[in-house]
Every structure is written in structure tokens, then in C-alpha cells.
Short mmCIF file of N, CA and C in Angstrom, two decimals:
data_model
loop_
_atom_site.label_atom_id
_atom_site.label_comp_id
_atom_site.label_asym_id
_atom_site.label_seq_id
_atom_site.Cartn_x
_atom_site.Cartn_y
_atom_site.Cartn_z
N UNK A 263 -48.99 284.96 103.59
CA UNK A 263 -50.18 285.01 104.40
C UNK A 263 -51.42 284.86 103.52
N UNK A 264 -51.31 285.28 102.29
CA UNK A 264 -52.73 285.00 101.28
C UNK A 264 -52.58 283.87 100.99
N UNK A 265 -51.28 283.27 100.66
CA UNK A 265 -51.35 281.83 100.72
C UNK A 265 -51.61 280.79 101.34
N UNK A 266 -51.66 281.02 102.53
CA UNK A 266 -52.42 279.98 103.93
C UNK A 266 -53.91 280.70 104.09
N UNK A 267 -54.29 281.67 103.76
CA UNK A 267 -55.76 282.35 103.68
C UNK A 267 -56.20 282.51 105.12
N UNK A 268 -55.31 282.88 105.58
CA UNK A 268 -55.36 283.63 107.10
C UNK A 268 -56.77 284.51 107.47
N UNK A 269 -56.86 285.70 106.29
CA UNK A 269 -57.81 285.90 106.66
C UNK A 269 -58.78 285.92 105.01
N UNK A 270 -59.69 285.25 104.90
CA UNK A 270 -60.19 284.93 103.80
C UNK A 270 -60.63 285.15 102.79
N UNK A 271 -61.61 286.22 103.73
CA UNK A 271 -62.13 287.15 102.57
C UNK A 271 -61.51 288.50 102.07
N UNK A 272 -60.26 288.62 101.96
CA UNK A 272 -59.59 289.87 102.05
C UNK A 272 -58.10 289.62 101.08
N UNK A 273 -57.77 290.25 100.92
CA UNK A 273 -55.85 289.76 99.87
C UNK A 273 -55.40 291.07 100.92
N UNK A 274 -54.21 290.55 101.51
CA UNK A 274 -53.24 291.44 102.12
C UNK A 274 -52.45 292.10 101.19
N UNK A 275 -52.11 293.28 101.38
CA UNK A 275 -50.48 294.15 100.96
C UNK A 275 -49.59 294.17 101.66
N UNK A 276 -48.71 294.09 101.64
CA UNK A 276 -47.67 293.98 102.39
C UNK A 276 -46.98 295.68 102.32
N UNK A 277 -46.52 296.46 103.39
CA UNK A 277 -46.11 297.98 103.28
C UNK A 277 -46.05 298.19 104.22
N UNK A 278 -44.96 299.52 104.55
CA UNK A 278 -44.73 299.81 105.80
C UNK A 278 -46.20 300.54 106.73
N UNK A 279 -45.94 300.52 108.13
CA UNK A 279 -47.07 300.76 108.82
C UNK A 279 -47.08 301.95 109.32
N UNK A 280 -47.56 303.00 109.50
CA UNK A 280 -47.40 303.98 110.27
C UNK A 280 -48.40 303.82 111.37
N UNK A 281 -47.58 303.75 112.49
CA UNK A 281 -48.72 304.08 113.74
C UNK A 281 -48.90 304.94 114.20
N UNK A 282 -50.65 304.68 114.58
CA UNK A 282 -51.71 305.97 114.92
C UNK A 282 -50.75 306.74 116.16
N UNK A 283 -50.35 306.27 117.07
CA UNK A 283 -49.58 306.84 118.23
C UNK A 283 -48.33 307.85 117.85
N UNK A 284 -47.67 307.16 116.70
CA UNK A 284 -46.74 308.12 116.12
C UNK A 284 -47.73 309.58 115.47
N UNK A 285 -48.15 309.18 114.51
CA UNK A 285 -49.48 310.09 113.86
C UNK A 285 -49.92 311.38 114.73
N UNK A 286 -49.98 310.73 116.10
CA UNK A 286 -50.83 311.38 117.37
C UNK A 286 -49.48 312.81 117.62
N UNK A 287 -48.45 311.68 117.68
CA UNK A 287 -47.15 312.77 118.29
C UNK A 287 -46.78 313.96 117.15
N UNK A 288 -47.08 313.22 115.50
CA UNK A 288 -46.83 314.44 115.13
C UNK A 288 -47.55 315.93 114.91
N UNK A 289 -48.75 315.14 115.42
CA UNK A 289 -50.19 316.34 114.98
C UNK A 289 -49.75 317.11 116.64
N UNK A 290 -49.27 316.09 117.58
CA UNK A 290 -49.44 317.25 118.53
C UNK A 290 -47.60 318.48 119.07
N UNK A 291 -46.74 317.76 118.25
CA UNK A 291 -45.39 318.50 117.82
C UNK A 291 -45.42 319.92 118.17
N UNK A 292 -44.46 320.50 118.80
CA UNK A 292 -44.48 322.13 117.87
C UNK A 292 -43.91 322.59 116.86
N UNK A 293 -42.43 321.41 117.05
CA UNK A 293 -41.19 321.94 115.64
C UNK A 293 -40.90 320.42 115.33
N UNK A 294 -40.44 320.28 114.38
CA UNK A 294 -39.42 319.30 114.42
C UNK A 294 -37.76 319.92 113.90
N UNK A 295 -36.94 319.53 114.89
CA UNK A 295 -35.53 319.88 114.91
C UNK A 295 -34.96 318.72 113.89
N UNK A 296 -35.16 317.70 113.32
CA UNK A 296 -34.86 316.61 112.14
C UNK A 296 -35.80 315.68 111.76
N UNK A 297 -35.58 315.70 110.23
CA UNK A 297 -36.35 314.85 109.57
C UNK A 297 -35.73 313.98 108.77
N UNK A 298 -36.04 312.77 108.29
CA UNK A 298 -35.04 312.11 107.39
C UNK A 298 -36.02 310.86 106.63
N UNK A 299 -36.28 311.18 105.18
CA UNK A 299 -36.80 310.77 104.85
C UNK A 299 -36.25 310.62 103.13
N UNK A 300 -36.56 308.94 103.01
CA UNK A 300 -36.21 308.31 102.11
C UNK A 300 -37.42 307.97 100.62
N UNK A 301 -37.54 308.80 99.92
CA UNK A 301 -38.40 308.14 99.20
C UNK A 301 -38.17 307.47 97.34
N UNK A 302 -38.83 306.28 97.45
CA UNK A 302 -38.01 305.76 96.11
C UNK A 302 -39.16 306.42 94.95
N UNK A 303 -38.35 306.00 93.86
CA UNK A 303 -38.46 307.07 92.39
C UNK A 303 -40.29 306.71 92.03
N UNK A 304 -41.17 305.46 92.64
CA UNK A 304 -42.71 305.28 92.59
C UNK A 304 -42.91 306.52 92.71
N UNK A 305 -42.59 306.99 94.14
CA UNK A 305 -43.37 308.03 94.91
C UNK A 305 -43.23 309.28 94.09
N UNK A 306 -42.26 309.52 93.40
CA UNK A 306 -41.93 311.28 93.42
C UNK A 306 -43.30 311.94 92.59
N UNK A 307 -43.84 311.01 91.45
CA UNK A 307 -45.00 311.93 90.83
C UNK A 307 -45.65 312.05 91.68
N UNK A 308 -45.98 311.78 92.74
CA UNK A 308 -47.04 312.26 94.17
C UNK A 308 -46.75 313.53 94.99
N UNK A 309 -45.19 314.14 94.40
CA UNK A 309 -45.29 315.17 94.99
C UNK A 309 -45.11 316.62 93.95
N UNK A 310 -45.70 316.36 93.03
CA UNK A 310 -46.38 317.40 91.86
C UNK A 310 -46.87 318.35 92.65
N UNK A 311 -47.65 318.56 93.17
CA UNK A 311 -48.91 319.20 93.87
C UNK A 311 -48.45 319.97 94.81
N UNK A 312 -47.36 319.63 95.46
CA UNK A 312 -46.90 320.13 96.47
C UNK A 312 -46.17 321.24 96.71
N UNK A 313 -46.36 321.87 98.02
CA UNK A 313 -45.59 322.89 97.68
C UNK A 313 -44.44 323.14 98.34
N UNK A 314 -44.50 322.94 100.20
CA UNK A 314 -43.57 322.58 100.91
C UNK A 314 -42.47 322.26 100.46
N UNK A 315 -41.63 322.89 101.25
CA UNK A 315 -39.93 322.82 101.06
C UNK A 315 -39.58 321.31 101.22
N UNK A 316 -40.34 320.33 101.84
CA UNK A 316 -39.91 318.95 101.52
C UNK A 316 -39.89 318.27 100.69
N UNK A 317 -41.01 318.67 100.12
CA UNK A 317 -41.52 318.37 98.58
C UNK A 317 -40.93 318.84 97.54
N UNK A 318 -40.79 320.10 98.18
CA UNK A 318 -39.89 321.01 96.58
C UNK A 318 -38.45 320.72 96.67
N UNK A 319 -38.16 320.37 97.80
CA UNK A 319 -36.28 319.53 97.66
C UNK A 319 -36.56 317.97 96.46
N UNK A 320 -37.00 317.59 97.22
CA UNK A 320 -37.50 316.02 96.71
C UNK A 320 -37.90 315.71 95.33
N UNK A 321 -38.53 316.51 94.90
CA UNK A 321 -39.22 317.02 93.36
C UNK A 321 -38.23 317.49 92.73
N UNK A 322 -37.02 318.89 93.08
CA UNK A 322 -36.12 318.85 92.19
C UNK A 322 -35.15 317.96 92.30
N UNK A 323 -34.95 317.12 93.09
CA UNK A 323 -34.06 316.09 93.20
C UNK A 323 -34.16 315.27 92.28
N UNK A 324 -35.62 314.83 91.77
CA UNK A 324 -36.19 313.81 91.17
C UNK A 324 -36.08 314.77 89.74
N UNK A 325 -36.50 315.67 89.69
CA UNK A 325 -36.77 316.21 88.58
C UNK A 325 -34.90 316.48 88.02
N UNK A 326 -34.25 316.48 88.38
CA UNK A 326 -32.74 316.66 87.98
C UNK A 326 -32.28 315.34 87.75
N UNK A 327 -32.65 314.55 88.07
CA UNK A 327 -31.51 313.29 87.82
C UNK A 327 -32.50 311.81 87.47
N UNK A 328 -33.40 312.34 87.30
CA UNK A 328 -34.56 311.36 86.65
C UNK A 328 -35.58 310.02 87.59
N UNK A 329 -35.35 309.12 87.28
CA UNK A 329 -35.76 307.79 88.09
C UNK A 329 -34.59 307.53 88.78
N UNK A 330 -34.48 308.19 90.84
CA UNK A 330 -33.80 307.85 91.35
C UNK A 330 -34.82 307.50 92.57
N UNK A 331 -34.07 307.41 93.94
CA UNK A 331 -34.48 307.36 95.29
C UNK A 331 -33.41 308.25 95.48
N UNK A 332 -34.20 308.97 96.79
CA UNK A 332 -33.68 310.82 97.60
C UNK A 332 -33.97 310.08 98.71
N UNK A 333 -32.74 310.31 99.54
CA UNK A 333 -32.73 310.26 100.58
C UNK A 333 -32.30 311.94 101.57
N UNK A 334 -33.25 312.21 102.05
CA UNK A 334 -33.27 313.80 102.59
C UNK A 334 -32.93 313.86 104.11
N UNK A 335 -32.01 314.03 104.52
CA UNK A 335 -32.13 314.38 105.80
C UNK A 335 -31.86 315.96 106.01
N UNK A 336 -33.00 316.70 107.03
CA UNK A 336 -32.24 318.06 107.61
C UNK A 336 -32.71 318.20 108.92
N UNK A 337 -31.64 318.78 109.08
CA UNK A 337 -31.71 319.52 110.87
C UNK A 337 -31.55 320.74 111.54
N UNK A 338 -32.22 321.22 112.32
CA UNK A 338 -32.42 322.66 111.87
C UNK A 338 -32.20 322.52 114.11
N UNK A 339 -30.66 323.66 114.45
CA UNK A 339 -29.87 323.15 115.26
C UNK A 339 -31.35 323.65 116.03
N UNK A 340 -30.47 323.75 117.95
CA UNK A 340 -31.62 324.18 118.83
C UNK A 340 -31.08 325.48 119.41
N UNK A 341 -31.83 326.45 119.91
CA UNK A 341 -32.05 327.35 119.95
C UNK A 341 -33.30 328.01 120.01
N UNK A 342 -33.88 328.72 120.99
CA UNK A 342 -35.24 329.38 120.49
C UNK A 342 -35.45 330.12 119.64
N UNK A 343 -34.50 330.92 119.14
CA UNK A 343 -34.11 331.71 117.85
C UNK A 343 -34.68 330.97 116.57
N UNK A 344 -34.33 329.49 116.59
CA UNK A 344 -34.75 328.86 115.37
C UNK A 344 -35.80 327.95 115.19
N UNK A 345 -37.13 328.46 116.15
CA UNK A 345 -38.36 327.49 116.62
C UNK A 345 -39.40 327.65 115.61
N UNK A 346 -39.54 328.94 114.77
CA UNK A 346 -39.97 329.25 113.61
C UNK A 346 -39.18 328.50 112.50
N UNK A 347 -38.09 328.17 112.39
CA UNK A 347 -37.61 327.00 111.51
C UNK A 347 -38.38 325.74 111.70
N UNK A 348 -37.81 325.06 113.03
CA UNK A 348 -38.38 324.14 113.44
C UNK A 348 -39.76 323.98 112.83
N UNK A 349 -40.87 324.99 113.07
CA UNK A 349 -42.45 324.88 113.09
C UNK A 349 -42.40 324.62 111.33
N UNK A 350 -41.90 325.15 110.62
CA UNK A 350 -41.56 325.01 109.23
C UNK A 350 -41.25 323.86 108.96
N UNK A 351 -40.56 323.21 109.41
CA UNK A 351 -40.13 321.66 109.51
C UNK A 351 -40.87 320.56 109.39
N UNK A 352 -41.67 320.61 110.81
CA UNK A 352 -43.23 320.17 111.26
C UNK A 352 -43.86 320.29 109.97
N UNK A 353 -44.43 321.87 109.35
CA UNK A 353 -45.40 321.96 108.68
C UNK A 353 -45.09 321.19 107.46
N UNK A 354 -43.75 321.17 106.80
CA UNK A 354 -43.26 320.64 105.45
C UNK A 354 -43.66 318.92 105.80
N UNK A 355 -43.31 318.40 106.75
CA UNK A 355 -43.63 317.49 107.10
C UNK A 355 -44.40 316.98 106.82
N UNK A 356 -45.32 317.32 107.92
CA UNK A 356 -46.98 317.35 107.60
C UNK A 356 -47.70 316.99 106.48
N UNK A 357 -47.19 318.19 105.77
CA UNK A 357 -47.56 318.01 104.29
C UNK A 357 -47.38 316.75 103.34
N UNK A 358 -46.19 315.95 103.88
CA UNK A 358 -45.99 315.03 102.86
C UNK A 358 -46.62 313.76 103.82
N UNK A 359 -46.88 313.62 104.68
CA UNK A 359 -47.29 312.57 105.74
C UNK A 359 -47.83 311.18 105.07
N UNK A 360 -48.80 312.09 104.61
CA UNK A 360 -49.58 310.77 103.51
C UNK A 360 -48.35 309.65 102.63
N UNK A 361 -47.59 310.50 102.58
CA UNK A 361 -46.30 309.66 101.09
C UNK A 361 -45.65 308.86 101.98
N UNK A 362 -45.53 309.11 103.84
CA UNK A 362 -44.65 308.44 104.63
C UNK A 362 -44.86 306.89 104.13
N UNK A 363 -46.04 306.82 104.00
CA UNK A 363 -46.36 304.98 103.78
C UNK A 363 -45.21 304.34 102.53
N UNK A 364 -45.56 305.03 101.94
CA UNK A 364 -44.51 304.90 100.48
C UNK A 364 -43.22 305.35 100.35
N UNK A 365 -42.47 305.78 101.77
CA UNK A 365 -41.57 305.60 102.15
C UNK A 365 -40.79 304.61 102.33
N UNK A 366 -39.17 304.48 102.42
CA UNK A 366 -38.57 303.58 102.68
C UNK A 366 -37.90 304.02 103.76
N UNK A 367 -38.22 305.02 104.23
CA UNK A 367 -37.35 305.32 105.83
C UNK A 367 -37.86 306.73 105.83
N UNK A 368 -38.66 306.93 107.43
CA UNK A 368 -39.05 308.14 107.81
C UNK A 368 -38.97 308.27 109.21
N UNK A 369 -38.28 309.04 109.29
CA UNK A 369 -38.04 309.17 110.94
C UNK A 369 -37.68 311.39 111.20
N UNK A 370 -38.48 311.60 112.09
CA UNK A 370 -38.50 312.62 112.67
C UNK A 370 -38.12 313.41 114.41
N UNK A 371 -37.46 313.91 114.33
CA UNK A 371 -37.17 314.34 115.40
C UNK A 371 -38.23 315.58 116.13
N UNK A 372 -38.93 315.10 116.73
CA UNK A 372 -40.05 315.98 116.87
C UNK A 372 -39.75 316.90 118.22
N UNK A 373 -40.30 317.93 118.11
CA UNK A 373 -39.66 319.13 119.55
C UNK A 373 -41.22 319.55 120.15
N UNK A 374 -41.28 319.24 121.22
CA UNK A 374 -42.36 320.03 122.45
C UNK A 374 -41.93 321.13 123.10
N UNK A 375 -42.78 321.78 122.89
CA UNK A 375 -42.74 323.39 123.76
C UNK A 375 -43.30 323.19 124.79
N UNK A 376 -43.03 323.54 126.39
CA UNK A 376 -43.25 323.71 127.44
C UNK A 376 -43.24 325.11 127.46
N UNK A 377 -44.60 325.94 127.93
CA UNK A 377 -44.34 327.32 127.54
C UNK A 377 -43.96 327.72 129.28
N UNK A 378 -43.92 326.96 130.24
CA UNK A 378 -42.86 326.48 132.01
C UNK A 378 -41.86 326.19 132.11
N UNK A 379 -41.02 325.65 130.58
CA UNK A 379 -39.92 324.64 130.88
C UNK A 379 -39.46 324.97 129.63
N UNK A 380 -38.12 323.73 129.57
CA UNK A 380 -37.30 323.79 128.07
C UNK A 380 -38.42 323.01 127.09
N UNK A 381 -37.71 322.98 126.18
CA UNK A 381 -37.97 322.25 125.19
C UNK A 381 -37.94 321.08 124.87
N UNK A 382 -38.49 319.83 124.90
CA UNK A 382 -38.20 318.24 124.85
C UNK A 382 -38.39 318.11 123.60
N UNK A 383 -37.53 316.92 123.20
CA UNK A 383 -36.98 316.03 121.80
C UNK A 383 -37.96 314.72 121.97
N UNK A 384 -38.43 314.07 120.99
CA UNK A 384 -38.32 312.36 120.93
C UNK A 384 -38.35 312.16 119.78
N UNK A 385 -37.65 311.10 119.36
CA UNK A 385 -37.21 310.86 118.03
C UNK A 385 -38.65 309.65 117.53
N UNK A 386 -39.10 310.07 116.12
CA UNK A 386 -40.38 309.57 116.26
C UNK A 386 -39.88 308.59 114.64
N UNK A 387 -39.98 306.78 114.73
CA UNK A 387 -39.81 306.15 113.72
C UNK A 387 -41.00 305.78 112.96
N UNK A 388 -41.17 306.37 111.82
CA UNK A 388 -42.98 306.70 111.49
C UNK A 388 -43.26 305.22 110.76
N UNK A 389 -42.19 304.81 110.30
CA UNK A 389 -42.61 303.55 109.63
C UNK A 389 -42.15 301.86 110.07
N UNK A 390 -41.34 302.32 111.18
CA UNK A 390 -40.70 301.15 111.30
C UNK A 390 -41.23 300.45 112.51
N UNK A 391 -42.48 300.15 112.28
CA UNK A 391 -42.84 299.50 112.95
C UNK A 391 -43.59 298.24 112.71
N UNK A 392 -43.79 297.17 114.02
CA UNK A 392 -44.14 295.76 113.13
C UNK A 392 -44.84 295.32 114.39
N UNK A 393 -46.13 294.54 113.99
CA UNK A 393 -47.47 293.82 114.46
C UNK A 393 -46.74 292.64 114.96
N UNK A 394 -47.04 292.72 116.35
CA UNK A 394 -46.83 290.72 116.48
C UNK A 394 -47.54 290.22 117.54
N UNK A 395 -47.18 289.08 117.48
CA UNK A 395 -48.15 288.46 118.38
C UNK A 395 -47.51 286.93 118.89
N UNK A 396 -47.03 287.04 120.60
CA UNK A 396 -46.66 286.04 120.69
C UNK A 396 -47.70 284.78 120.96
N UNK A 397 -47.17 283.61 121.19
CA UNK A 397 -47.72 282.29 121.95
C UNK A 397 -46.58 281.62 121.74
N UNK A 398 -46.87 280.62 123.08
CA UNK A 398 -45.52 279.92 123.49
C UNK A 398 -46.57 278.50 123.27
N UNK A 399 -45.49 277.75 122.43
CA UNK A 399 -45.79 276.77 121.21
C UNK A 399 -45.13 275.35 122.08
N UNK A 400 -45.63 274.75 122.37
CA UNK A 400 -45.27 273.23 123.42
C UNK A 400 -43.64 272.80 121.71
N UNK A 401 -42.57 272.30 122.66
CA UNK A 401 -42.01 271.29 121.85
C UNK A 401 -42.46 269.93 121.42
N UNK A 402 -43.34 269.47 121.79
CA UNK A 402 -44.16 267.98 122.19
C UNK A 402 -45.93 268.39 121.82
N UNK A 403 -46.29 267.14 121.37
CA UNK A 403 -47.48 267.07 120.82
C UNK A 403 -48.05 266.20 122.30
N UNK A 404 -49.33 266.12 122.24
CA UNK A 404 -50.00 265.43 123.59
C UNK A 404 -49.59 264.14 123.40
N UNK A 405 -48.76 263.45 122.43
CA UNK A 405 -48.70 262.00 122.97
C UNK A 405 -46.75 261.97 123.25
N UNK A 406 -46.04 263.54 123.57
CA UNK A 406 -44.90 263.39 123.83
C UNK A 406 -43.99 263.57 122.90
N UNK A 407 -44.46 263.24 121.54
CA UNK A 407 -43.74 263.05 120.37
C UNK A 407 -43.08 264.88 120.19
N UNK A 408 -41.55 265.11 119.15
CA UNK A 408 -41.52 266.22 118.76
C UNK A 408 -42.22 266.54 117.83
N UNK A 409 -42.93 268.03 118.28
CA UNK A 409 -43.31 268.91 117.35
C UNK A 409 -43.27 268.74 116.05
N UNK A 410 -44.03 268.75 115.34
CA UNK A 410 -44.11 268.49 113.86
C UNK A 410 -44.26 270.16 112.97
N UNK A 411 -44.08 270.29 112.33
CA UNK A 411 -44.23 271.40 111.22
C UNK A 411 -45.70 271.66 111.35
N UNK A 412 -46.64 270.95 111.14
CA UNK A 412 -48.06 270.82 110.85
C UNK A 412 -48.66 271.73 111.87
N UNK A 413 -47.68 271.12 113.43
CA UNK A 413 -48.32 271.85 114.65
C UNK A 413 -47.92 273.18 114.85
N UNK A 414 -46.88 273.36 114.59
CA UNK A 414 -46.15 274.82 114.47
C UNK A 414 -47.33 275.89 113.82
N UNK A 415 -47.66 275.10 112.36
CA UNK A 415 -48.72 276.11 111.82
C UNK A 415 -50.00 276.19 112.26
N UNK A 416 -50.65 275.29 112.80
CA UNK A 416 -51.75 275.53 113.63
C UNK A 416 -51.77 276.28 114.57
N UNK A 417 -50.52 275.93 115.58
CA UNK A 417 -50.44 277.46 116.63
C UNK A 417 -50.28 278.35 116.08
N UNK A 418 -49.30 278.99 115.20
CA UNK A 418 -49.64 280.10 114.67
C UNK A 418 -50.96 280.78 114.11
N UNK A 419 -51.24 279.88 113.04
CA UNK A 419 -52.95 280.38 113.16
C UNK A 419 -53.78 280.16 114.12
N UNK A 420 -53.89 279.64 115.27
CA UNK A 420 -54.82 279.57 116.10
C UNK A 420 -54.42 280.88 116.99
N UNK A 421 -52.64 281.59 117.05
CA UNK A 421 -52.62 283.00 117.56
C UNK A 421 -53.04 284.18 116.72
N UNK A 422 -52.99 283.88 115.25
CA UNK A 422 -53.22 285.21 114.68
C UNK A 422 -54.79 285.42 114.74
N UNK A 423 -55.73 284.10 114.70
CA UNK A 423 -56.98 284.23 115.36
C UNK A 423 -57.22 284.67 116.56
N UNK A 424 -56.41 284.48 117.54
CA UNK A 424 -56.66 284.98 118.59
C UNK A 424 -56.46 286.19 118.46
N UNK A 425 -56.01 286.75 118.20
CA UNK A 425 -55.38 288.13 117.84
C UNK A 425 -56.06 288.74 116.50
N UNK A 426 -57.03 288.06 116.14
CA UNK A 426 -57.28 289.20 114.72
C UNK A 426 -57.96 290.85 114.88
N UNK A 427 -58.31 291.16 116.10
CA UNK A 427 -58.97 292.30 116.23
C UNK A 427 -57.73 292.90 116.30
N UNK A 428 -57.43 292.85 117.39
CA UNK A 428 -55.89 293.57 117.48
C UNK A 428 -55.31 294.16 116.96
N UNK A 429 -54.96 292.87 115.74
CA UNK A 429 -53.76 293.16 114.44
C UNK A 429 -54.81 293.57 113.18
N UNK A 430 -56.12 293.67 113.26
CA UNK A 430 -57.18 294.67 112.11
C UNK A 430 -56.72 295.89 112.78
N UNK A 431 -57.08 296.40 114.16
CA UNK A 431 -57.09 297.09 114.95
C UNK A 431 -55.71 298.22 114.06
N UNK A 432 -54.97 297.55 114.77
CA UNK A 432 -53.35 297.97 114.50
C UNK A 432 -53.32 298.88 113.06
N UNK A 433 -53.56 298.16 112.11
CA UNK A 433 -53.57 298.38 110.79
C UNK A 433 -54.43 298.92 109.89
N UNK A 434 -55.52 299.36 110.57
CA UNK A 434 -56.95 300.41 110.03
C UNK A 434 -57.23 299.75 109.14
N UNK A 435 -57.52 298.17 109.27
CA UNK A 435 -58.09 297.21 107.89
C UNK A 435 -59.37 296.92 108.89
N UNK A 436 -61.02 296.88 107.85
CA UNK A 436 -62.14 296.54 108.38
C UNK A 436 -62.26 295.74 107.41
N UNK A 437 -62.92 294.57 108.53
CA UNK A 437 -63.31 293.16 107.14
C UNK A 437 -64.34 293.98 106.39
N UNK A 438 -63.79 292.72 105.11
CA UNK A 438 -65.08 293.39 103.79
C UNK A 438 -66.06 292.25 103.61
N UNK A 439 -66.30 291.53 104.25
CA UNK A 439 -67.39 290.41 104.05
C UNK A 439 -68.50 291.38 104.53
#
């Protein structure tokens, strides 16, 4: 995409996305009943600082066996008995949120309290998510002929233009011109 200069004044990164909507679900969580999170050996000096039990698994993981990737999953069963686990869960979470980006797999099982009702689950995929944008692309050019390569890429850029607020939108990027 920097190579066709899509958008011009800017150099893209390429990295996983976390969306604001996910973000939303975990700030508004009460527990999370599972977490599972993958992080490679870049990330671990980022969790120095930390103190959380997610961090402090992850850190001695790293700190015992040197330049690896930890892959962590835990689950903490259901029961109201164990909703103070759960909230512990959440909070360890929390804590590392920021590193989710620099993740290679983060997914949470997040728990709502109904203080009327049971308890609801939704399983929340913090990174795996992806921007798109369709348009339906003619096989035929206006004089009938097939589609050429040339035209393929013009529709595409003429959708990601159509779409550039959107997909800035999406991705908390503000032009820098």
C-alpha cells in the first residue's frame, strides 16, 4: 500500500487492530471467565513494570527460558463464588491492554453481571480484526473488452478513496499533512 501511495502523505504499518467496540466491551466487563493471550519475545521487556498476575506469569515465563513467545491461556470456571476471580482476570487484563496490539493472539472471554438475572458470556477477539471495503468491479471495460489489471487497480483505489474516512476512522490514524 506505500507502494501504490494510497495515501500520500503518510507511510503505513502494518499490525494487528484492536477495535474501539471491543475496547468499549472490555472497559464495560465485570469478570472475565478466559483469557488467552499470545505474546512474542519483542513484547516481554514491556512488561517490566508490571505488576498483574498476567504480566507476572508472562515475565517469568520470559524471564526462565529467555527469547521465547508465551502463549497463556486461563480460565477461571463459573460460579458466583468465583466472580472475585473473574474481576481479577478483567483487572490483570486491563493492565496489559496496551501490549494487546503487539500481540499475536488475544481473545477474552468477557462476563456481564445482571444484578436481575444470570450472568452473560461473549467471547471478545481483540485483535482479529480486518478493515474492508467492498465494490463490485464490472468484468468488461466500456468498450466490452475483458478487464485488464490496470482497471482492477483503479477500482480499487477509486474504493479505498471512497472509503478513506471510514478506514482513518476505523484505525485512529489522522492525516498529517
Amino acid at each position: 500500500m506505500n507502494g501504490v501511495q494510497l495515501f500520500p502523505h503518510m507511510h503505513l504499518d502494518v499490525r494487528p487492530v484492536v477495535a474501539h467496540a471491543e475496547i468499549e466491551r472490555l472497559k464495560r466487563a465485570s469478570g472475565a471467565s478466559s483469557v488467552e493471550v499470545k505474546i512474542m519475545a519483542n513484547k516481554m521487556g514491556a512488561l517490566r513494570e508490571r505488576k498483574g498476575g498476567l504480566a507476572r506469569t508472562l515475565r517469568l515465563a520470559g524471564e526462565s527460558y529467555g527469547e521465547i513467545s508465551v502463549t497463556l491461556i486461563i480460565s477461571v470456571p463459573r460460579g458466583k463464588a468465583l466472580r472475585e476471580h473473574r474481576e481479577l482476570l478483567l483487572a490483570d487484563l486491563n493492565e496489559i491492554s496496551d501490549l494487546v496490539t503487539g500481540a499475536e493472539r488475544a481473545r477474552a472471554r468477557l462476563v456481564y453481571a445482571d444484578p436481575s438475572g444470570p450472568e452473560r458470556t461473549h467471547l471478545v477477539e481483540l485483535i482479529e480484526h480486518s478493515i474492508t471495503a467492498k465494490r463490485r468491479v464490472s468484468a468488461t471495460d466500456d468498450e466490452g473488452n475483458s478487464i485488464r489489471i490496470v482497471s482492477a487497480v483503479d477500482a480499487i483505489l477509486s474504493a479505498a478513496a471512497e472509503h478513506q474516512d471510514a478506514l482513518r476512522l476505523a484505525v485512529d490514524i489522522e492525516d498529517d499533512t
